[in-house]
């Protein structure tokens, strides 16, 4: 691919619009721009998580996820274009199954806390859910393929599981919610 970014500050967005990959311009509050921004924010938080000490298999998985999120963002930026493959969703399914199988069964709610790496994974999980909601909203207004929505749904689940994995590094554990009602025997 040739050089695509020759100038960063173009000032073309000063009027409140932005250019899509197909050279159309839309308002910056457009649902498509919101979805693109949420995916970009998620990718940035994954970059922050990658600054932490991580098991090699988790690191390589998250680097691949970053590339797939860039594909997803590219697909969102060009209406009707396909960049995110169905195989990317399968890869997340397989990683989710493998990492979840190594964890104890979850019987109580956990807090988005614990180690710094696990807490960052929880932030990624919540941003993935927001990105998913943005893609769902865009899909309600325009025709979208299923793969972007499915990818974000699986990714948020995977980030929850990875937070639990990361909390167990060096002998740690999840941080359990102390529900008053549960403590009193009232159930969930």
PDB file of C-alpha atoms in Angstrom:
ATOM      1  CA  UNK A   1       0.000   0.000   0.000  1.00  0.00           C
ATOM      2  CA  UNK A   2       1.340   3.415  -0.882  1.00  0.00           C
ATOM      3  CA  UNK A   3       1.578   6.355   1.459  1.00  0.00           C
ATOM      4  CA  UNK A   4      -1.959   7.339   2.373  1.00  0.00           C
ATOM      5  CA  UNK A   5      -1.453  10.055   4.963  1.00  0.00           C
ATOM      6  CA  UNK A   6       0.332  13.011   3.521  1.00  0.00           C
ATOM      7  CA  UNK A   7      -1.237  15.701   5.684  1.00  0.00           C
ATOM      8  CA  UNK A   8      -2.852  15.333   9.111  1.00  0.00           C
ATOM      9  CA  UNK A   9      -4.268  18.823   9.716  1.00  0.00           C
ATOM     10  CA  UNK A  10      -6.394  19.392   6.604  1.00  0.00           C
ATOM     11  CA  UNK A  11      -8.914  21.735   8.268  1.00  0.00           C
ATOM     12  CA  UNK A  12     -11.644  20.165   6.127  1.00  0.00           C
ATOM     13  CA  UNK A  13     -13.457  19.084   9.293  1.00  0.00           C
ATOM     14  CA  UNK A  14     -13.747  22.588  10.668  1.00  0.00           C
ATOM     15  CA  UNK A  15     -17.311  22.725   9.342  1.00  0.00           C
ATOM     16  CA  UNK A  16     -18.373  19.747  11.508  1.00  0.00           C
ATOM     17  CA  UNK A  17     -18.094  17.112   8.794  1.00  0.00           C
ATOM     18  CA  UNK A  18     -15.597  14.348   8.155  1.00  0.00           C
ATOM     19  CA  UNK A  19     -14.630  12.350   5.110  1.00  0.00           C
ATOM     20  CA  UNK A  20     -15.353   8.637   4.778  1.00  0.00           C
ATOM     21  CA  UNK A  21     -13.182   6.188   2.873  1.00  0.00           C
ATOM     22  CA  UNK A  22     -15.420   6.461  -0.192  1.00  0.00           C
ATOM     23  CA  UNK A  23     -14.823  10.257  -0.312  1.00  0.00           C
ATOM     24  CA  UNK A  24     -18.314  11.140   0.910  1.00  0.00           C
ATOM     25  CA  UNK A  25     -18.626  13.633   3.753  1.00  0.00           C
ATOM     26  CA  UNK A  26     -20.903  13.177   6.749  1.00  0.00           C
ATOM     27  CA  UNK A  27     -21.539  15.108   9.934  1.00  0.00           C
ATOM     28  CA  UNK A  28     -19.261  14.178  12.808  1.00  0.00           C
ATOM     29  CA  UNK A  29     -22.312  13.176  14.855  1.00  0.00           C
ATOM     30  CA  UNK A  30     -23.303  10.578  12.222  1.00  0.00           C
ATOM     31  CA  UNK A  31     -23.867   7.059  13.600  1.00  0.00           C
ATOM     32  CA  UNK A  32     -21.115   5.727  11.319  1.00  0.00           C
ATOM     33  CA  UNK A  33     -18.581   8.184  12.720  1.00  0.00           C
ATOM     34  CA  UNK A  34     -19.677   7.319  16.269  1.00  0.00           C
ATOM     35  CA  UNK A  35     -19.117   3.613  15.596  1.00  0.00           C
ATOM     36  CA  UNK A  36     -15.733   4.291  13.988  1.00  0.00           C
ATOM     37  CA  UNK A  37     -14.699   6.404  16.966  1.00  0.00           C
ATOM     38  CA  UNK A  38     -15.767   3.786  19.504  1.00  0.00           C
ATOM     39  CA  UNK A  39     -13.801   1.094  17.649  1.00  0.00           C
ATOM     40  CA  UNK A  40     -10.780   3.408  17.527  1.00  0.00           C
ATOM     41  CA  UNK A  41     -11.081   4.100  21.264  1.00  0.00           C
ATOM     42  CA  UNK A  42     -11.256   0.361  21.947  1.00  0.00           C
ATOM     43  CA  UNK A  43      -8.139  -0.214  19.873  1.00  0.00           C
ATOM     44  CA  UNK A  44      -6.345   2.533  21.806  1.00  0.00           C
ATOM     45  CA  UNK A  45      -7.255   0.958  25.149  1.00  0.00           C
ATOM     46  CA  UNK A  46      -5.982  -2.397  23.868  1.00  0.00           C
ATOM     47  CA  UNK A  47      -2.714  -0.629  23.059  1.00  0.00           C
ATOM     48  CA  UNK A  48      -2.586   0.570  26.657  1.00  0.00           C
ATOM     49  CA  UNK A  49      -3.263  -2.962  27.933  1.00  0.00           C
ATOM     50  CA  UNK A  50      -0.416  -4.206  25.738  1.00  0.00           C
ATOM     51  CA  UNK A  51       1.958  -1.976  27.744  1.00  0.00           C
ATOM     52  CA  UNK A  52       1.419  -4.334  30.704  1.00  0.00           C
ATOM     53  CA  UNK A  53       3.229  -7.581  31.458  1.00  0.00           C
ATOM     54  CA  UNK A  54       1.109 -10.254  29.738  1.00  0.00           C
ATOM     55  CA  UNK A  55       1.461 -13.951  28.954  1.00  0.00           C
ATOM     56  CA  UNK A  56       2.853 -14.402  25.434  1.00  0.00           C
ATOM     57  CA  UNK A  57      -0.309 -16.085  24.106  1.00  0.00           C
ATOM     58  CA  UNK A  58      -2.480 -13.227  25.430  1.00  0.00           C
ATOM     59  CA  UNK A  59      -0.129 -10.623  23.953  1.00  0.00           C
ATOM     60  CA  UNK A  60      -0.116 -12.209  20.496  1.00  0.00           C
ATOM     61  CA  UNK A  61      -3.909 -12.583  20.593  1.00  0.00           C
ATOM     62  CA  UNK A  62      -4.406  -8.917  21.506  1.00  0.00           C
ATOM     63  CA  UNK A  63      -2.009  -7.744  18.788  1.00  0.00           C
ATOM     64  CA  UNK A  64      -4.067  -9.724  16.260  1.00  0.00           C
ATOM     65  CA  UNK A  65      -7.249  -8.205  17.707  1.00  0.00           C
ATOM     66  CA  UNK A  66      -5.797  -4.726  17.161  1.00  0.00           C
ATOM     67  CA  UNK A  67      -5.251  -5.534  13.484  1.00  0.00           C
ATOM     68  CA  UNK A  68      -8.788  -6.904  13.177  1.00  0.00           C
ATOM     69  CA  UNK A  69     -10.211  -3.800  14.851  1.00  0.00           C
ATOM     70  CA  UNK A  70      -8.367  -1.700  12.286  1.00  0.00           C
ATOM     71  CA  UNK A  71     -10.033  -3.833   9.596  1.00  0.00           C
ATOM     72  CA  UNK A  72     -13.391  -3.307  11.306  1.00  0.00           C
ATOM     73  CA  UNK A  73     -12.813   0.467  11.438  1.00  0.00           C
ATOM     74  CA  UNK A  74     -11.843   0.449   7.787  1.00  0.00           C
ATOM     75  CA  UNK A  75     -14.991  -1.451   6.919  1.00  0.00           C
ATOM     76  CA  UNK A  76     -17.080   1.061   8.839  1.00  0.00           C
ATOM     77  CA  UNK A  77     -15.365   3.947   7.067  1.00  0.00           C
ATOM     78  CA  UNK A  78     -16.323   2.659   3.614  1.00  0.00           C
ATOM     79  CA  UNK A  79     -20.055   1.883   3.352  1.00  0.00           C
ATOM     80  CA  UNK A  80     -20.637  -1.475   1.663  1.00  0.00           C
ATOM     81  CA  UNK A  81     -16.976  -2.565   1.883  1.00  0.00           C
ATOM     82  CA  UNK A  82     -15.874  -5.799   3.593  1.00  0.00           C
ATOM     83  CA  UNK A  83     -12.573  -6.003   5.478  1.00  0.00           C
ATOM     84  CA  UNK A  84     -13.352  -8.008   8.614  1.00  0.00           C
ATOM     85  CA  UNK A  85     -13.470 -11.720   7.831  1.00  0.00           C
ATOM     86  CA  UNK A  86     -15.841 -14.272   9.318  1.00  0.00           C
ATOM     87  CA  UNK A  87     -12.708 -16.189  10.359  1.00  0.00           C
ATOM     88  CA  UNK A  88     -11.845 -13.333  12.731  1.00  0.00           C
ATOM     89  CA  UNK A  89     -15.020 -14.088  14.714  1.00  0.00           C
ATOM     90  CA  UNK A  90     -14.117 -17.798  14.781  1.00  0.00           C
ATOM     91  CA  UNK A  91     -10.652 -16.951  16.111  1.00  0.00           C
ATOM     92  CA  UNK A  92     -12.255 -15.066  19.010  1.00  0.00           C
ATOM     93  CA  UNK A  93     -14.639 -17.968  19.667  1.00  0.00           C
ATOM     94  CA  UNK A  94     -11.699 -20.377  19.852  1.00  0.00           C
ATOM     95  CA  UNK A  95      -9.673 -18.092  22.136  1.00  0.00           C
ATOM     96  CA  UNK A  96     -12.702 -17.542  24.357  1.00  0.00           C
ATOM     97  CA  UNK A  97     -13.267 -21.284  24.706  1.00  0.00           C
ATOM     98  CA  UNK A  98      -9.601 -22.044  25.415  1.00  0.00           C
ATOM     99  CA  UNK A  99      -9.097 -19.326  28.042  1.00  0.00           C
ATOM    100  CA  UNK A 100     -12.456 -19.890  29.722  1.00  0.00           C
ATOM    101  CA  UNK A 101     -11.790 -23.646  30.042  1.00  0.00           C
ATOM    102  CA  UNK A 102      -8.782 -22.914  32.280  1.00  0.00           C
ATOM    103  CA  UNK A 103     -10.821 -20.799  34.727  1.00  0.00           C
ATOM    104  CA  UNK A 104     -12.886 -21.913  37.705  1.00  0.00           C
ATOM    105  CA  UNK A 105     -16.641 -21.734  37.231  1.00  0.00           C
ATOM    106  CA  UNK A 106     -17.987 -18.304  38.126  1.00  0.00           C
ATOM    107  CA  UNK A 107     -20.658 -18.497  40.833  1.00  0.00           C
ATOM    108  CA  UNK A 108     -20.809 -14.864  41.929  1.00  0.00           C
ATOM    109  CA  UNK A 109     -20.554 -11.486  40.250  1.00  0.00           C
ATOM    110  CA  UNK A 110     -17.107  -9.971  40.104  1.00  0.00           C
ATOM    111  CA  UNK A 111     -16.037  -6.368  40.148  1.00  0.00           C
ATOM    112  CA  UNK A 112     -14.035  -4.846  37.296  1.00  0.00           C
ATOM    113  CA  UNK A 113     -10.942  -4.772  39.494  1.00  0.00           C
ATOM    114  CA  UNK A 114      -7.895  -6.694  40.608  1.00  0.00           C
ATOM    115  CA  UNK A 115      -4.548  -6.282  38.938  1.00  0.00           C
ATOM    116  CA  UNK A 116      -3.800  -3.299  36.719  1.00  0.00           C
ATOM    117  CA  UNK A 117      -3.765  -5.519  33.612  1.00  0.00           C
ATOM    118  CA  UNK A 118      -7.093  -7.137  34.546  1.00  0.00           C
ATOM    119  CA  UNK A 119      -8.646  -3.740  35.257  1.00  0.00           C
ATOM    120  CA  UNK A 120      -7.505  -2.481  31.848  1.00  0.00           C
ATOM    121  CA  UNK A 121      -9.022  -5.595  30.258  1.00  0.00           C
ATOM    122  CA  UNK A 122     -12.317  -4.692  31.954  1.00  0.00           C
ATOM    123  CA  UNK A 123     -12.077  -1.170  30.504  1.00  0.00           C
ATOM    124  CA  UNK A 124     -11.563  -2.757  27.078  1.00  0.00           C
ATOM    125  CA  UNK A 125     -14.610  -4.956  27.729  1.00  0.00           C
ATOM    126  CA  UNK A 126     -16.851  -1.979  28.486  1.00  0.00           C
ATOM    127  CA  UNK A 127     -15.578   0.035  25.523  1.00  0.00           C
ATOM    128  CA  UNK A 128     -16.162  -3.030  23.304  1.00  0.00           C
ATOM    129  CA  UNK A 129     -19.773  -3.133  24.536  1.00  0.00           C
ATOM    130  CA  UNK A 130     -20.198   0.563  23.705  1.00  0.00           C
ATOM    131  CA  UNK A 131     -18.679   0.017  20.265  1.00  0.00           C
ATOM    132  CA  UNK A 132     -21.074  -2.887  19.778  1.00  0.00           C
ATOM    133  CA  UNK A 133     -24.041  -0.670  20.717  1.00  0.00           C
ATOM    134  CA  UNK A 134     -22.843   1.934  18.202  1.00  0.00           C
ATOM    135  CA  UNK A 135     -22.553  -0.671  15.461  1.00  0.00           C
ATOM    136  CA  UNK A 136     -26.028  -2.016  16.331  1.00  0.00           C
ATOM    137  CA  UNK A 137     -27.441   1.534  16.130  1.00  0.00           C
ATOM    138  CA  UNK A 138     -25.766   2.051  12.753  1.00  0.00           C
ATOM    139  CA  UNK A 139     -27.111  -1.327  11.583  1.00  0.00           C
ATOM    140  CA  UNK A 140     -30.632  -0.247  12.517  1.00  0.00           C
ATOM    141  CA  UNK A 141     -30.265   2.812  10.272  1.00  0.00           C
ATOM    142  CA  UNK A 142     -28.215   1.312   7.420  1.00  0.00           C
ATOM    143  CA  UNK A 143     -27.462  -2.128   6.040  1.00  0.00           C
ATOM    144  CA  UNK A 144     -24.417  -3.698   7.724  1.00  0.00           C
ATOM    145  CA  UNK A 145     -22.949  -7.168   7.654  1.00  0.00           C
ATOM    146  CA  UNK A 146     -23.218  -9.301  10.785  1.00  0.00           C
ATOM    147  CA  UNK A 147     -19.460  -9.799  11.250  1.00  0.00           C
ATOM    148  CA  UNK A 148     -18.661  -6.382  12.818  1.00  0.00           C
ATOM    149  CA  UNK A 149     -21.421  -6.738  15.414  1.00  0.00           C
ATOM    150  CA  UNK A 150     -20.520 -10.355  16.124  1.00  0.00           C
ATOM    151  CA  UNK A 151     -16.826  -9.547  16.438  1.00  0.00           C
ATOM    152  CA  UNK A 152     -17.427  -6.842  19.037  1.00  0.00           C
ATOM    153  CA  UNK A 153     -19.846  -9.061  20.959  1.00  0.00           C
ATOM    154  CA  UNK A 154     -17.298 -11.899  21.139  1.00  0.00           C
ATOM    155  CA  UNK A 155     -14.482  -9.500  21.919  1.00  0.00           C
ATOM    156  CA  UNK A 156     -16.260  -8.057  24.946  1.00  0.00           C
ATOM    157  CA  UNK A 157     -16.835 -11.595  26.246  1.00  0.00           C
ATOM    158  CA  UNK A 158     -13.201 -12.453  25.597  1.00  0.00           C
ATOM    159  CA  UNK A 159     -12.004  -9.355  27.458  1.00  0.00           C
ATOM    160  CA  UNK A 160     -14.062 -10.430  30.495  1.00  0.00           C
ATOM    161  CA  UNK A 161     -12.440 -13.860  30.409  1.00  0.00           C
ATOM    162  CA  UNK A 162      -8.972 -12.390  29.859  1.00  0.00           C
ATOM    163  CA  UNK A 163      -9.480 -10.077  32.846  1.00  0.00           C
ATOM    164  CA  UNK A 164     -10.076 -13.194  34.940  1.00  0.00           C
ATOM    165  CA  UNK A 165      -6.985 -14.842  33.429  1.00  0.00           C
ATOM    166  CA  UNK A 166      -4.883 -11.762  34.139  1.00  0.00           C
ATOM    167  CA  UNK A 167      -6.145 -11.563  37.716  1.00  0.00           C
ATOM    168  CA  UNK A 168      -4.791 -15.081  38.256  1.00  0.00           C
ATOM    169  CA  UNK A 169      -1.287 -14.203  37.126  1.00  0.00           C
ATOM    170  CA  UNK A 170       1.136 -14.495  40.040  1.00  0.00           C
ATOM    171  CA  UNK A 171      -1.460 -16.133  42.276  1.00  0.00           C
ATOM    172  CA  UNK A 172      -4.170 -13.436  42.216  1.00  0.00           C
ATOM    173  CA  UNK A 173      -7.927 -13.922  41.993  1.00  0.00           C
ATOM    174  CA  UNK A 174     -11.106 -12.146  40.943  1.00  0.00           C
ATOM    175  CA  UNK A 175     -12.566  -9.433  43.159  1.00  0.00           C
ATOM    176  CA  UNK A 176     -16.019 -10.609  44.200  1.00  0.00           C
ATOM    177  CA  UNK A 177     -18.992  -8.302  44.680  1.00  0.00           C
ATOM    178  CA  UNK A 178     -20.163  -8.160  48.265  1.00  0.00           C
ATOM    179  CA  UNK A 179     -23.912  -8.034  47.815  1.00  0.00           C
ATOM    180  CA  UNK A 180     -25.807  -7.283  51.000  1.00  0.00           C
ATOM    181  CA  UNK A 181     -28.783  -9.315  49.792  1.00  0.00           C
ATOM    182  CA  UNK A 182     -26.599 -12.299  48.916  1.00  0.00           C
ATOM    183  CA  UNK A 183     -24.786 -12.078  52.251  1.00  0.00           C
ATOM    184  CA  UNK A 184     -28.140 -12.184  54.024  1.00  0.00           C
ATOM    185  CA  UNK A 185     -29.129 -15.288  52.072  1.00  0.00           C
ATOM    186  CA  UNK A 186     -31.581 -13.556  49.769  1.00  0.00           C
ATOM    187  CA  UNK A 187     -29.974 -14.735  46.547  1.00  0.00           C
ATOM    188  CA  UNK A 188     -29.164 -12.649  43.516  1.00  0.00           C
TER     189      UNK A 188
END
